[in-house]
Amino acid sequence: MSEQRSKVLVCSKLTAVSSHPVEPGKTHLLTPLDQAMGQHSLHLVFYYEKNPFRSFDWDPLRVSLSETLSLYSPVTGRLTRGEAGNWEVKCNDAGVRVVRAKVSVRIDEWLKYANGIEEKDLAFWEEMPENPNTWSPFRIQVSEFEGGGIAIGINCSHMNADLTSLILFFKTWTEVHQQQAIANPPVFSSALHGRPLPKANTKSAKYYVTKSIAEAPSVKMASTTFKFSNSVIKQCLSEIRVNCPDATPFDLLAAIFWMSVARLKGSKDEHTHSLSICIDFRRLLKEPLPCGYFGNALHFSLLSLREKDMIPGELGHVVDAVHGHLVGIKEEEILSAVGWLESQKGEGGKFAPPFRMYGPELTCVNTEHMVDGDQSLMYTAMFEENVKPAHVAYHVGNVAGEGLIMVMPTPEEGLARTVMVTLPEDEMVKLCEDESILRLEPTRLLSGGL
């Protein structure tokens, strides 16, 4: 982090530990899917317009964090190599790195004028060193804005957790802070290890084979965030109801942005465009994983359409294709992909090296599972009653290739959604001028300089 040029000034760094010691010798095993996510990291930033801690008082926050960490022993542990050479977490209660910082602008100015690169200063991160024995795989940053308001950034290695796990950890922290019952207690059992895995001959397993050897060009990327209102999404869904009566906001927005990015590339008529779709599969198995399952429960699958299907007049067709693809993902597809990862063990039981899961194709992340009715899981994370996050940002580290699209809930109830987009810099400039997106009158956040 460049502190000289940054509007974010680090004030202090410390280590938070659990309020109850971990039993000696405890370890947390990582699944094949966890191991495969090793090239990526996760970065969440929760923005609150009102500082619930009153004048940056750290003590109440520290106490509730320590109590929360007592429930999450893998979070305070350290990554180490097991007997076969695979990563596991040594639950030694070494603690979580915590950074406190101040931001030299108001929170409304930041959300309007800052960009995705600057936002990384609110979620301090250090890449895993060759020897991670003293490296904290989870990091937290609390930043206070001028005039009130805070941002709380949480980072972790993607091997340790996925987005759902990280959000539930944060939400548990807010529940402990308010002395409320924990809605989704963490579950650390290796639930995926004990399930029969089908043979790796499905489309998903074959896609993972291709993904594991694919290379992505390294280009300068840019990010911006589009916020779409409930009324606009409702109107758009009604317009394509004939083609896809059961379409979700994700189906619609994934199709719109996929088509827009495809047009930027200006391919020939016979060209095929592909979209990698990432979903959470906790609820999709016949024996569902608990919502609080801590680890990775993500499935990547590939949808391809021809160039002639990606023209503006075919929006309803593309929405229907996205929806039908998601509905068609069954347990066999999901478990066969996990089974393929398991089958890649070498001599002695060591897993194959991790590969880029987000890419090289354009990747779109679906978070509809976090919306229950009109309520969004991430926007119910409140340290003080009725003080909801004003915005939640989500980034994945080491994204390369064609880019990343994340469709997420907003503070507004109903069908409103936020779309966070990371693309090669030259394509992002063009996307921000795309008429099919601008006609939906989005509010742009964190896109300064574009």
Short mmCIF file of C-alpha atoms in Angstrom, two decimals:
data_model
loop_
_atom_site.label_atom_id
_atom_site.label_comp_id
_atom_site.label_asym_id
_atom_site.label_seq_id
_atom_site.Cartn_x
_atom_site.Cartn_y
_atom_site.Cartn_z
CA MET A 1 0.00 0.00 0.00
CA SER A 2 1.37 3.41 -0.98
CA GLU A 3 0.75 5.53 2.11
CA GLN A 4 2.36 8.70 0.69
CA ARG A 5 -0.06 9.07 -2.24
CA SER A 6 -3.00 7.36 -0.61
CA LYS A 7 -5.87 9.14 1.13
CA VAL A 8 -5.70 6.31 3.66
CA LEU A 9 -3.23 6.76 6.52
CA VAL A 10 -2.41 3.70 8.62
CA CYS A 11 -2.41 4.60 12.32
CA SER A 12 -1.59 1.28 13.97
CA LYS A 13 -1.27 -2.45 13.47
CA LEU A 14 -1.98 -5.10 16.06
CA THR A 15 -2.94 -8.75 16.44
CA ALA A 16 -6.35 -9.84 17.70
CA VAL A 17 -6.60 -13.25 19.39
CA SER A 18 -9.56 -15.29 20.58
CA SER A 19 -10.89 -14.78 24.09
CA HIS A 20 -10.64 -18.54 24.76
CA PRO A 21 -7.50 -20.54 23.91
CA VAL A 22 -7.62 -23.25 21.25
CA GLU A 23 -7.02 -26.82 22.39
CA PRO A 24 -3.42 -27.93 21.65
CA GLY A 25 -2.71 -29.83 18.43
CA LYS A 26 -5.93 -28.87 16.64
CA THR A 27 -5.77 -28.71 12.82
CA HIS A 28 -8.27 -27.83 10.12
CA LEU A 29 -8.00 -29.86 6.90
CA LEU A 30 -8.56 -28.16 3.55
CA THR A 31 -10.67 -29.87 0.88
CA PRO A 32 -9.53 -30.48 -2.72
CA LEU A 33 -11.57 -27.43 -3.73
CA ASP A 34 -9.92 -25.31 -1.02
CA GLN A 35 -6.49 -26.35 -2.28
CA ALA A 36 -7.44 -25.47 -5.87
CA MET A 37 -8.27 -21.84 -4.92
CA GLY A 38 -4.68 -21.15 -3.85
CA GLN A 39 -3.95 -18.58 -6.57
CA HIS A 40 -6.65 -16.21 -5.35
CA SER A 41 -7.49 -14.02 -2.36
CA LEU A 42 -10.77 -12.42 -1.22
CA HIS A 43 -11.31 -8.79 -0.22
CA LEU A 44 -14.53 -7.45 1.34
CA VAL A 45 -15.17 -3.85 2.36
CA PHE A 46 -18.24 -2.91 4.42
CA TYR A 47 -19.05 0.83 4.38
CA TYR A 48 -21.07 2.43 7.19
CA GLU A 49 -22.15 6.07 6.89
CA LYS A 50 -22.43 6.28 10.67
CA ASN A 51 -19.60 5.14 12.92
CA PRO A 52 -21.23 2.64 15.30
CA PHE A 53 -18.20 2.69 17.61
CA ARG A 54 -18.37 6.36 18.55
CA SER A 55 -15.21 8.35 17.99
CA PHE A 56 -13.20 5.40 16.74
CA ASP A 57 -13.35 3.67 20.15
CA TRP A 58 -11.53 0.41 19.50
CA ASP A 59 -12.19 -1.39 22.80
CA PRO A 60 -15.81 -2.58 22.26
CA LEU A 61 -14.91 -3.72 18.75
CA ARG A 62 -11.81 -5.56 19.96
CA VAL A 63 -13.73 -7.38 22.69
CA SER A 64 -16.49 -8.62 20.36
CA LEU A 65 -13.89 -9.60 17.74
CA SER A 66 -12.00 -11.71 20.29
CA GLU A 67 -15.22 -13.44 21.30
CA THR A 68 -16.04 -14.10 17.64
CA LEU A 69 -12.58 -15.51 16.96
CA SER A 70 -13.18 -18.05 19.74
CA LEU A 71 -15.82 -19.58 17.43
CA TYR A 72 -13.49 -19.55 14.40
CA SER A 73 -10.27 -21.30 15.38
CA PRO A 74 -9.10 -21.73 11.73
CA VAL A 75 -9.26 -17.94 11.29
CA THR A 76 -6.65 -17.35 13.99
CA GLY A 77 -4.44 -20.22 12.80
CA ARG A 78 -1.60 -20.45 10.30
CA LEU A 79 -1.24 -22.33 7.02
CA THR A 80 1.24 -25.17 7.08
CA ARG A 81 2.11 -28.21 5.00
CA GLY A 82 0.77 -31.54 6.22
CA GLU A 83 2.40 -34.95 5.91
CA ALA A 84 1.51 -35.34 2.21
CA GLY A 85 2.64 -31.79 1.47
CA ASN A 86 -0.91 -30.41 1.24
CA TRP A 87 -1.97 -27.18 2.92
CA GLU A 88 -3.79 -27.36 6.24
CA VAL A 89 -4.46 -24.88 9.03
CA LYS A 90 -2.63 -25.26 12.31
CA CYS A 91 -5.11 -23.87 14.84
CA ASN A 92 -2.51 -22.35 17.15
CA ASP A 93 -4.42 -19.13 17.98
CA ALA A 94 -1.62 -17.01 16.52
CA GLY A 95 -4.24 -14.32 15.87
CA VAL A 96 -5.54 -12.07 13.12
CA ARG A 97 -3.70 -8.99 11.89
CA VAL A 98 -5.75 -5.84 12.44
CA VAL A 99 -4.97 -2.44 10.88
CA ARG A 100 -6.48 0.85 11.99
CA ALA A 101 -6.47 3.77 9.58
CA LYS A 102 -7.94 7.19 8.82
CA VAL A 103 -9.22 8.42 5.46
CA SER A 104 -8.71 12.08 4.55
CA VAL A 105 -12.06 12.49 2.72
CA ARG A 106 -15.73 12.03 3.56
CA ILE A 107 -17.34 8.67 2.87
CA ASP A 108 -19.72 10.10 0.23
CA GLU A 109 -16.77 11.68 -1.61
CA TRP A 110 -14.87 8.41 -1.47
CA LEU A 111 -17.71 6.34 -2.92
CA LYS A 112 -18.20 8.88 -5.70
CA TYR A 113 -14.64 9.70 -6.70
CA ALA A 114 -12.34 6.90 -5.55
CA ASN A 115 -11.54 3.95 -7.81
CA GLY A 116 -11.04 0.23 -7.41
CA ILE A 117 -7.29 0.60 -6.98
CA GLU A 118 -7.73 3.14 -4.17
CA GLU A 119 -10.30 0.89 -2.52
CA LYS A 120 -7.59 -1.71 -1.98
CA ASP A 121 -6.10 0.71 0.56
CA LEU A 122 -9.15 -0.02 2.74
CA ALA A 123 -8.36 -3.73 2.77
CA PHE A 124 -4.65 -4.01 3.54
CA TRP A 125 -3.20 -7.24 2.19
CA GLU A 126 0.17 -8.95 1.96
CA GLU A 127 0.64 -11.92 -0.35
CA MET A 128 1.51 -15.23 1.27
CA PRO A 129 5.30 -15.59 1.65
CA GLU A 130 7.18 -18.76 0.79
CA ASN A 131 7.19 -19.68 4.47
CA PRO A 132 3.79 -18.70 5.92
CA ASN A 133 4.38 -19.89 9.50
CA THR A 134 3.99 -16.36 10.90
CA TRP A 135 1.77 -14.99 8.11
CA SER A 136 -1.86 -14.22 8.99
CA PRO A 137 -4.17 -15.64 6.27
CA PHE A 138 -6.97 -13.36 7.54
CA ARG A 139 -6.62 -9.59 7.90
CA ILE A 140 -9.00 -6.88 9.09
CA GLN A 141 -8.78 -3.14 8.58
CA VAL A 142 -10.94 -0.49 10.27
CA SER A 143 -10.75 2.90 8.53
CA GLU A 144 -12.44 6.10 9.77
CA PHE A 145 -13.56 8.72 7.24
CA GLU A 146 -13.53 12.47 7.77
CA GLY A 147 -16.83 13.63 9.22
CA GLY A 148 -17.79 10.16 10.49
CA GLY A 149 -18.41 6.87 8.81
CA ILE A 150 -16.12 3.86 8.63
CA ALA A 151 -15.04 1.11 6.30
CA ILE A 152 -14.21 -2.35 7.60
CA GLY A 153 -12.13 -4.41 5.24
CA ILE A 154 -11.67 -8.17 5.62
CA ASN A 155 -9.23 -10.19 3.52
CA CYS A 156 -8.26 -13.82 3.38
CA SER A 157 -6.57 -16.40 1.25
CA HIS A 158 -9.22 -18.02 -0.97
CA MET A 159 -7.93 -21.40 0.21
CA ASN A 160 -9.35 -20.65 3.65
CA ALA A 161 -12.82 -19.40 2.74
CA ASP A 162 -15.22 -18.33 0.02
CA LEU A 163 -17.43 -15.24 -0.10
CA THR A 164 -20.29 -16.82 1.87
CA SER A 165 -17.91 -17.95 4.63
CA LEU A 166 -16.29 -14.52 4.87
CA ILE A 167 -19.62 -12.67 4.99
CA LEU A 168 -20.99 -15.03 7.66
CA PHE A 169 -17.84 -14.53 9.73
CA PHE A 170 -18.38 -10.78 9.56
CA LYS A 171 -22.10 -11.09 10.30
CA THR A 172 -21.35 -13.32 13.29
CA TRP A 173 -19.03 -10.59 14.56
CA THR A 174 -21.87 -8.05 14.41
CA GLU A 175 -24.22 -10.49 16.18
CA VAL A 176 -21.70 -11.09 18.96
CA HIS A 177 -21.17 -7.34 19.24
CA GLN A 178 -24.91 -6.79 19.73
CA GLN A 179 -25.18 -9.86 22.00
CA GLN A 180 -27.61 -11.51 19.62
CA ALA A 181 -28.10 -15.17 18.80
CA ILE A 182 -25.80 -16.37 16.01
CA ALA A 183 -27.97 -17.06 12.98
CA ASN A 184 -25.51 -19.33 11.13
CA PRO A 185 -22.89 -20.87 13.46
CA PRO A 186 -19.71 -21.96 11.65
CA VAL A 187 -19.35 -25.61 10.64
CA PHE A 188 -15.79 -26.83 10.05
CA SER A 189 -16.35 -30.50 9.27
CA SER A 190 -14.84 -31.81 6.04
CA ALA A 191 -18.32 -32.51 4.71
CA LEU A 192 -17.17 -32.90 1.11
CA HIS A 193 -14.60 -35.58 1.95
CA GLY A 194 -17.15 -38.20 2.96
CA ARG A 195 -19.41 -38.00 -0.10
CA PRO A 196 -19.24 -40.49 -2.98
CA LEU A 197 -17.78 -38.67 -5.97
CA PRO A 198 -18.92 -39.60 -9.49
CA LYS A 199 -16.48 -40.26 -12.31
CA ALA A 200 -14.94 -37.15 -13.77
CA ASN A 201 -16.56 -37.42 -17.22
CA THR A 202 -19.07 -34.56 -17.00
CA LYS A 203 -18.94 -31.21 -18.79
CA SER A 204 -17.85 -29.49 -15.58
CA ALA A 205 -14.98 -31.88 -14.94
CA LYS A 206 -13.79 -31.51 -18.53
CA TYR A 207 -13.98 -27.73 -18.13
CA TYR A 208 -11.73 -27.93 -15.07
CA VAL A 209 -9.22 -29.93 -17.14
CA THR A 210 -9.13 -27.15 -19.73
CA LYS A 211 -9.02 -24.44 -17.07
CA SER A 212 -6.07 -26.09 -15.29
CA ILE A 213 -3.81 -25.73 -18.35
CA ALA A 214 -5.14 -22.44 -19.76
CA GLU A 215 -2.99 -19.32 -19.76
CA ALA A 216 -4.29 -15.79 -19.37
CA PRO A 217 -2.52 -12.71 -20.73
CA SER A 218 -1.39 -10.22 -18.11
CA VAL A 219 -2.84 -6.78 -18.89
CA LYS A 220 -3.64 -3.75 -16.78
CA MET A 221 -7.13 -4.12 -15.30
CA ALA A 222 -9.62 -1.51 -14.11
CA SER A 223 -12.72 -1.81 -11.94
CA THR A 224 -15.96 0.08 -11.58
CA THR A 225 -19.30 -0.47 -9.86
CA PHE A 226 -22.79 0.02 -11.28
CA LYS A 227 -25.84 0.22 -9.02
CA PHE A 228 -29.26 -0.57 -10.53
CA SER A 229 -32.54 0.31 -8.83
CA ASN A 230 -35.37 -2.04 -7.95
CA SER A 231 -37.75 -0.30 -10.36
CA VAL A 232 -35.36 -0.57 -13.32
CA ILE A 233 -34.63 -4.28 -12.78
CA LYS A 234 -38.35 -4.98 -12.30
CA GLN A 235 -39.17 -3.21 -15.58
CA CYS A 236 -36.42 -5.05 -17.51
CA LEU A 237 -37.55 -8.43 -16.19
CA SER A 238 -41.10 -7.68 -17.30
CA GLU A 239 -39.84 -6.86 -20.81
CA ILE A 240 -38.22 -10.28 -21.26
CA ARG A 241 -40.91 -12.23 -19.39
CA VAL A 242 -42.09 -13.92 -22.60
CA ASN A 243 -38.63 -15.42 -23.18
CA CYS A 244 -37.86 -16.28 -19.57
CA PRO A 245 -40.71 -15.92 -17.05
CA ASP A 246 -38.58 -17.16 -14.14
CA ALA A 247 -35.55 -14.97 -14.80
CA THR A 248 -33.70 -13.58 -11.77
CA PRO A 249 -31.86 -10.25 -11.50
CA PHE A 250 -28.64 -12.23 -11.92
CA ASP A 251 -29.83 -13.83 -15.16
CA LEU A 252 -30.73 -10.41 -16.55
CA LEU A 253 -27.59 -8.53 -15.51
CA ALA A 254 -25.22 -11.36 -16.40
CA ALA A 255 -26.73 -11.40 -19.90
CA ILE A 256 -26.60 -7.62 -20.31
CA PHE A 257 -22.96 -7.27 -19.26
CA TRP A 258 -21.86 -10.42 -21.12
CA MET A 259 -23.42 -9.08 -24.33
CA SER A 260 -21.84 -5.65 -23.79
CA VAL A 261 -18.37 -7.09 -23.24
CA ALA A 262 -18.81 -9.38 -26.27
CA ARG A 263 -19.59 -6.36 -28.48
CA LEU A 264 -16.41 -4.66 -27.29
CA LYS A 265 -14.38 -7.47 -28.79
CA GLY A 266 -15.92 -7.08 -32.26
CA SER A 267 -15.70 -10.75 -33.26
CA LYS A 268 -16.80 -12.33 -36.53
CA ASP A 269 -20.22 -13.94 -37.03
CA GLU A 270 -19.01 -17.50 -36.54
CA HIS A 271 -17.24 -16.70 -33.28
CA THR A 272 -18.40 -18.26 -30.01
CA HIS A 273 -18.49 -16.26 -26.79
CA SER A 274 -18.02 -18.06 -23.48
CA LEU A 275 -18.99 -17.09 -19.94
CA SER A 276 -17.70 -18.87 -16.86
CA ILE A 277 -20.40 -18.76 -14.16
CA CYS A 278 -19.50 -19.16 -10.49
CA ILE A 279 -22.22 -20.30 -8.07
CA ASP A 280 -22.42 -21.34 -4.43
CA PHE A 281 -23.54 -24.96 -4.14
CA ARG A 282 -24.30 -25.28 -0.42
CA ARG A 283 -28.04 -25.57 -1.08
CA LEU A 284 -27.78 -27.43 -4.39
CA LEU A 285 -26.73 -30.84 -3.08
CA LYS A 286 -29.28 -33.53 -2.22
CA GLU A 287 -27.86 -33.41 1.28
CA PRO A 288 -27.20 -29.66 1.50
CA LEU A 289 -24.18 -28.29 3.28
CA PRO A 290 -25.03 -26.08 6.27
CA CYS A 291 -25.18 -22.39 5.39
CA GLY A 292 -22.41 -21.89 7.97
CA TYR A 293 -20.11 -24.41 6.26
CA PHE A 294 -16.70 -22.74 6.43
CA GLY A 295 -14.53 -23.22 3.39
CA ASN A 296 -15.13 -23.23 -0.35
CA ALA A 297 -18.41 -24.40 -1.86
CA LEU A 298 -18.08 -22.84 -5.31
CA HIS A 299 -18.72 -24.38 -8.70
CA PHE A 300 -17.52 -22.98 -12.03
CA SER A 301 -19.24 -23.97 -15.29
CA LEU A 302 -19.03 -22.74 -18.87
CA LEU A 303 -21.83 -21.35 -21.04
CA SER A 304 -21.11 -20.62 -24.73
CA LEU A 305 -23.24 -18.82 -27.33
CA ARG A 306 -22.63 -17.90 -30.94
CA GLU A 307 -21.90 -14.35 -32.02
CA LYS A 308 -25.26 -13.99 -33.79
CA ASP A 309 -27.05 -14.72 -30.48
CA MET A 310 -25.28 -11.81 -28.73
CA ILE A 311 -26.84 -8.86 -30.57
CA PRO A 312 -28.98 -6.36 -28.58
CA GLY A 313 -32.29 -7.68 -29.93
CA GLU A 314 -31.54 -11.12 -28.51
CA LEU A 315 -31.41 -10.10 -24.83
CA GLY A 316 -34.37 -12.29 -23.88
CA HIS A 317 -32.73 -15.29 -25.57
CA VAL A 318 -29.43 -14.75 -23.72
CA VAL A 319 -31.23 -14.27 -20.39
CA ASP A 320 -33.06 -17.55 -20.99
CA ALA A 321 -29.77 -19.28 -21.87
CA VAL A 322 -28.16 -18.09 -18.62
CA HIS A 323 -31.20 -19.13 -16.58
CA GLY A 324 -31.47 -22.54 -18.25
CA HIS A 325 -27.76 -23.18 -17.76
CA LEU A 326 -28.00 -22.52 -14.01
CA VAL A 327 -31.14 -24.60 -13.58
CA GLY A 328 -29.40 -27.46 -15.40
CA ILE A 329 -26.48 -27.68 -12.96
CA LYS A 330 -27.09 -30.85 -10.95
CA GLU A 331 -25.29 -32.52 -8.07
CA GLU A 332 -23.44 -34.91 -10.38
CA GLU A 333 -21.86 -31.97 -12.22
CA ILE A 334 -20.79 -30.31 -8.97
CA LEU A 335 -19.37 -33.42 -7.30
CA SER A 336 -17.67 -34.64 -10.46
CA ALA A 337 -15.67 -31.39 -10.56
CA VAL A 338 -14.67 -31.90 -6.92
CA GLY A 339 -13.89 -35.52 -7.78
CA TRP A 340 -11.60 -34.45 -10.61
CA LEU A 341 -9.67 -32.19 -8.23
CA GLU A 342 -9.38 -35.13 -5.82
CA SER A 343 -8.11 -37.38 -8.64
CA GLN A 344 -5.22 -35.03 -9.37
CA LYS A 345 -3.25 -36.21 -6.36
CA GLY A 346 0.26 -37.26 -7.21
CA GLU A 347 2.55 -39.77 -5.59
CA GLY A 348 2.24 -39.65 -1.83
CA GLY A 349 -1.20 -37.99 -1.96
CA LYS A 350 -0.12 -34.43 -2.77
CA PHE A 351 -2.58 -32.34 -4.74
CA ALA A 352 -1.66 -30.78 -8.06
CA PRO A 353 -0.66 -27.08 -7.97
CA PRO A 354 -3.60 -24.63 -7.88
CA PHE A 355 -4.67 -22.91 -11.08
CA ARG A 356 -6.59 -19.75 -11.94
CA MET A 357 -10.25 -20.46 -11.19
CA TYR A 358 -11.47 -16.94 -12.06
CA GLY A 359 -10.58 -16.93 -15.76
CA PRO A 360 -9.22 -16.92 -18.35
CA GLU A 361 -12.76 -16.63 -19.78
CA LEU A 362 -14.99 -13.78 -18.68
CA THR A 363 -16.24 -14.92 -15.27
CA CYS A 364 -19.54 -13.94 -13.64
CA VAL A 365 -20.22 -14.52 -9.92
CA ASN A 366 -23.79 -15.23 -8.79
CA THR A 367 -24.72 -14.20 -5.23
CA GLU A 368 -28.50 -14.67 -5.44
CA HIS A 369 -28.24 -17.29 -2.68
CA MET A 370 -27.54 -14.41 -0.27
CA VAL A 371 -30.94 -12.84 -0.90
CA ASP A 372 -33.80 -14.13 1.22
CA GLY A 373 -37.01 -12.47 0.12
CA ASP A 374 -36.28 -8.75 0.16
CA GLN A 375 -33.44 -9.11 2.68
CA SER A 376 -29.79 -9.45 1.75
CA LEU A 377 -27.50 -11.39 4.09
CA MET A 378 -24.60 -8.95 3.82
CA TYR A 379 -26.75 -5.88 4.49
CA THR A 380 -28.11 -7.31 7.75
CA ALA A 381 -24.58 -7.11 9.23
CA MET A 382 -25.10 -4.33 11.77
CA PHE A 383 -22.94 -3.43 14.77
CA GLU A 384 -25.69 -1.10 15.94
CA GLU A 385 -29.43 -1.50 15.49
CA ASN A 386 -30.72 -0.11 12.18
CA VAL A 387 -27.25 1.00 11.06
CA LYS A 388 -26.93 -1.03 7.86
CA PRO A 389 -23.93 -0.96 5.54
CA ALA A 390 -24.26 1.78 2.94
CA HIS A 391 -22.32 -0.32 0.44
CA VAL A 392 -20.42 -3.62 0.37
CA ALA A 393 -17.58 -4.10 -2.10
CA TYR A 394 -16.10 -7.47 -3.07
CA HIS A 395 -12.86 -8.11 -4.92
CA VAL A 396 -11.01 -11.27 -5.95
CA GLY A 397 -7.23 -11.18 -6.07
CA ASN A 398 -5.21 -12.33 -9.09
CA VAL A 399 -7.96 -11.96 -11.68
CA ALA A 400 -6.60 -12.10 -15.24
CA GLY A 401 -7.87 -12.87 -18.70
CA GLU A 402 -11.14 -11.46 -20.04
CA GLY A 403 -12.37 -10.08 -16.71
CA LEU A 404 -14.77 -10.56 -13.80
CA ILE A 405 -18.40 -9.55 -13.25
CA MET A 406 -19.98 -9.82 -9.79
CA VAL A 407 -23.73 -9.35 -9.38
CA MET A 408 -24.49 -8.53 -5.75
CA PRO A 409 -27.36 -7.21 -3.61
CA THR A 410 -27.67 -3.55 -2.58
CA PRO A 411 -28.96 -1.85 0.59
CA GLU A 412 -32.21 -1.23 -1.29
CA GLU A 413 -34.78 -3.97 -0.77
CA GLY A 414 -36.32 -5.84 -3.67
CA LEU A 415 -34.63 -6.53 -7.00
CA ALA A 416 -31.98 -3.79 -6.87
CA ARG A 417 -28.47 -5.07 -7.59
CA THR A 418 -24.88 -3.86 -7.67
CA VAL A 419 -22.61 -5.03 -10.48
CA MET A 420 -18.88 -4.83 -9.86
CA VAL A 421 -16.87 -5.19 -13.06
CA THR A 422 -13.14 -5.76 -13.60
CA LEU A 423 -11.94 -5.61 -17.22
CA PRO A 424 -8.82 -4.74 -19.20
CA GLU A 425 -8.46 -0.98 -18.81
CA ASP A 426 -9.21 -0.05 -22.45
CA GLU A 427 -12.37 -2.17 -22.45
CA MET A 428 -13.60 -0.66 -19.19
CA VAL A 429 -13.57 2.85 -20.67
CA LYS A 430 -15.79 1.64 -23.52
CA LEU A 431 -18.10 -0.33 -21.22
CA CYS A 432 -18.85 2.79 -19.18
CA GLU A 433 -20.18 4.37 -22.39
CA ASP A 434 -22.25 1.36 -23.50
CA GLU A 435 -25.80 2.46 -24.35
CA SER A 436 -27.43 -0.82 -23.31
CA ILE A 437 -26.08 -0.26 -19.79
CA LEU A 438 -26.60 3.51 -19.64
CA ARG A 439 -30.28 3.16 -20.60
CA LEU A 440 -30.79 1.44 -17.25
CA GLU A 441 -29.64 4.66 -15.53
CA PRO A 442 -27.13 3.09 -13.14
CA THR A 443 -25.43 4.99 -10.37
CA ARG A 444 -21.67 4.57 -10.69
CA LEU A 445 -19.54 4.06 -7.60
CA LEU A 446 -15.78 3.75 -7.12
CA SER A 447 -14.94 4.49 -10.73
CA GLY A 448 -12.84 7.63 -10.45
CA GLY A 449 -10.49 8.19 -13.37
CA LEU A 450 -12.67 6.32 -15.89
#
